[in-house]
XYZ file of C-alpha atoms in Angstrom:
172
model
C 0.291 -32.792 22.000
C -1.778 -33.184 18.830
C -3.305 -29.782 19.358
C 0.125 -28.366 19.450
C 1.369 -30.260 16.357
C -1.694 -29.005 14.533
C -0.806 -25.339 15.545
C 2.892 -25.830 14.437
C 1.522 -27.165 11.076
C -0.624 -24.111 10.687
C 2.256 -21.822 11.573
C 4.661 -23.489 9.196
C 2.031 -23.287 6.306
C 1.526 -19.489 6.873
C 5.266 -18.882 7.084
C 5.770 -20.723 3.815
C 2.940 -18.902 2.199
C 4.411 -15.482 3.280
C 8.012 -16.520 2.125
C 6.908 -17.906 -1.144
C 7.480 -15.459 -4.002
C 4.166 -13.814 -5.093
C 3.422 -14.084 -8.867
C 3.251 -10.724 -10.436
C -0.210 -11.239 -12.136
C -1.299 -7.612 -11.817
C -3.916 -6.003 -13.906
C -6.522 -3.197 -13.504
C -9.221 -4.529 -11.211
C -12.511 -3.181 -9.907
C -12.321 -2.636 -5.953
C -16.187 -3.050 -5.921
C -16.100 -6.318 -7.665
C -13.160 -7.702 -5.613
C -15.156 -6.734 -2.466
C -18.473 -8.223 -3.701
C -16.497 -11.408 -4.536
C -15.119 -11.790 -1.036
C -18.521 -11.074 0.637
C -20.156 -13.688 -1.553
C -17.371 -16.274 -0.598
C -17.628 -15.396 3.061
C -21.372 -14.944 3.474
C -22.339 -18.579 4.310
C -19.552 -18.750 6.959
C -20.762 -15.408 8.388
C -24.452 -16.349 8.219
C -23.842 -19.413 10.454
C -22.418 -16.825 13.090
C -25.320 -14.430 12.582
C -22.863 -11.903 11.244
C -24.082 -9.653 8.286
C -22.567 -7.234 5.903
C -23.386 -3.822 5.039
C -21.590 -2.297 1.915
C -21.182 1.165 0.876
C -18.959 1.047 -2.080
C -17.915 3.531 -4.726
C -18.469 2.080 -8.242
C -15.686 3.363 -10.363
C -12.662 2.491 -8.190
C -9.980 0.466 -10.064
C -6.506 -0.576 -8.942
C -3.611 -2.212 -10.765
C -3.118 -5.223 -8.444
C -3.087 -8.923 -8.075
C -6.797 -9.512 -7.223
C -6.267 -12.770 -5.382
C -3.707 -11.088 -3.113
C -5.997 -8.030 -2.404
C -8.872 -10.498 -1.763
C -6.727 -12.429 0.788
C -6.271 -9.220 2.642
C -9.962 -8.504 2.688
C -10.608 -12.130 3.989
C -7.977 -11.829 6.660
C -9.470 -8.516 7.903
C -13.064 -9.798 7.678
C -12.334 -12.917 9.486
C -10.609 -10.904 12.237
C -13.546 -8.642 12.572
C -15.983 -11.596 12.768
C -13.823 -13.291 15.358
C -13.775 -10.010 17.391
C -17.463 -10.185 17.606
C -18.591 -13.071 20.023
C -22.168 -12.574 19.135
C -24.264 -11.636 16.116
C -23.488 -8.238 14.438
C -22.530 -6.369 11.213
C -19.363 -5.912 9.486
C -19.527 -2.609 7.441
C -17.274 -2.304 4.318
C -16.885 1.031 2.715
C -14.794 2.165 -0.152
C -13.995 5.805 -1.306
C -11.421 8.114 -2.462
C -9.643 9.923 0.354
C -6.544 12.230 0.170
C -5.617 10.855 -3.291
C -5.948 7.282 -2.163
C -8.384 4.426 -2.419
C -9.648 3.789 1.125
C -11.392 0.475 2.062
C -12.772 0.354 5.573
C -13.573 -2.923 7.391
C -15.612 -1.932 10.469
C -16.661 -4.485 13.086
C -18.907 -4.289 16.169
C -16.526 -6.301 18.437
C -15.070 -5.422 21.708
C -12.411 -3.161 20.331
C -8.673 -3.241 21.306
C -6.495 -1.407 23.851
C -3.667 0.845 22.618
C -1.181 -1.757 23.731
C -2.631 -4.458 21.708
C -2.932 -2.160 18.580
C 0.926 -1.483 19.079
C 1.587 -5.389 18.918
C -0.506 -6.058 15.873
C 2.512 -5.883 13.401
C 4.601 -8.284 15.519
C 4.863 -11.836 14.027
C 3.166 -14.568 16.244
C 1.449 -11.876 18.491
C -2.283 -13.010 18.837
C -5.126 -12.628 21.153
C -6.910 -15.733 19.884
C -6.374 -19.026 21.587
C -6.083 -20.711 18.031
C -4.361 -17.878 16.213
C -0.910 -17.997 14.764
C -0.331 -14.105 14.749
C 0.579 -14.189 11.010
C -2.700 -13.042 9.383
C -1.848 -9.394 9.837
C 1.843 -9.880 9.110
C 0.939 -11.452 5.688
C -1.772 -8.674 5.181
C 1.044 -6.107 5.682
C 3.338 -7.830 3.440
C 0.727 -7.898 0.489
C -0.037 -4.239 1.024
C 3.599 -3.277 0.930
C 3.850 -5.089 -2.460
C 0.977 -3.037 -3.710
C 2.305 0.265 -2.472
C -0.452 0.291 0.169
C -0.702 0.479 3.953
C -3.158 -0.438 6.693
C -4.400 1.983 9.389
C -6.240 0.834 12.544
C -8.456 2.679 14.714
C -10.309 1.165 17.672
C -12.492 2.280 20.375
C -12.635 -0.309 23.421
C -16.166 -1.723 23.652
C -17.164 -0.277 20.325
C -15.224 -2.154 17.732
C -12.451 -1.568 15.357
C -11.762 -0.023 11.931
C -9.141 -1.370 9.679
C -8.569 0.888 6.662
C -6.656 -0.297 3.676
C -5.017 2.582 1.821
C -3.932 2.213 -1.839
C -2.394 5.022 -3.885
C -4.897 6.399 -6.484
C -3.699 5.968 -10.005
C -5.154 7.671 -13.109
C -8.451 5.930 -14.152
């Protein structure tokens, strides 16, 4: 019963976070620096799981955004990728310009997902994790919508997944 109460508390907290109006603290931010900050923050946790990062980042990408919100998106996707790998591995993060957009790939070496699971990812409370709330990707989509961005998912069962953040390119 205590475990269920903890799970309800976690769901309530995430719902309140999602419902809370976001502050509009947007400014021109370096994509490279935001990614490096998140990797630095998460590296200790990932080292304990024997998960490493490989970065291939374009230097001069900037975006007018709320940096803490975009960092939250990156954290959510990196955590999901790490949880998909039940062994050691590598999470690759790439950034580039693609089709007049900034593209950021989070690539894991996990087990991948079936097409049925990919179709369910946008549904609130859908989770494949025993302790998951099913709200991480919902919050991620919400933040990206507020930044005129979107999330693409491609996966290959037994080979991992690629989550690509797409943000419209603005004049630099």
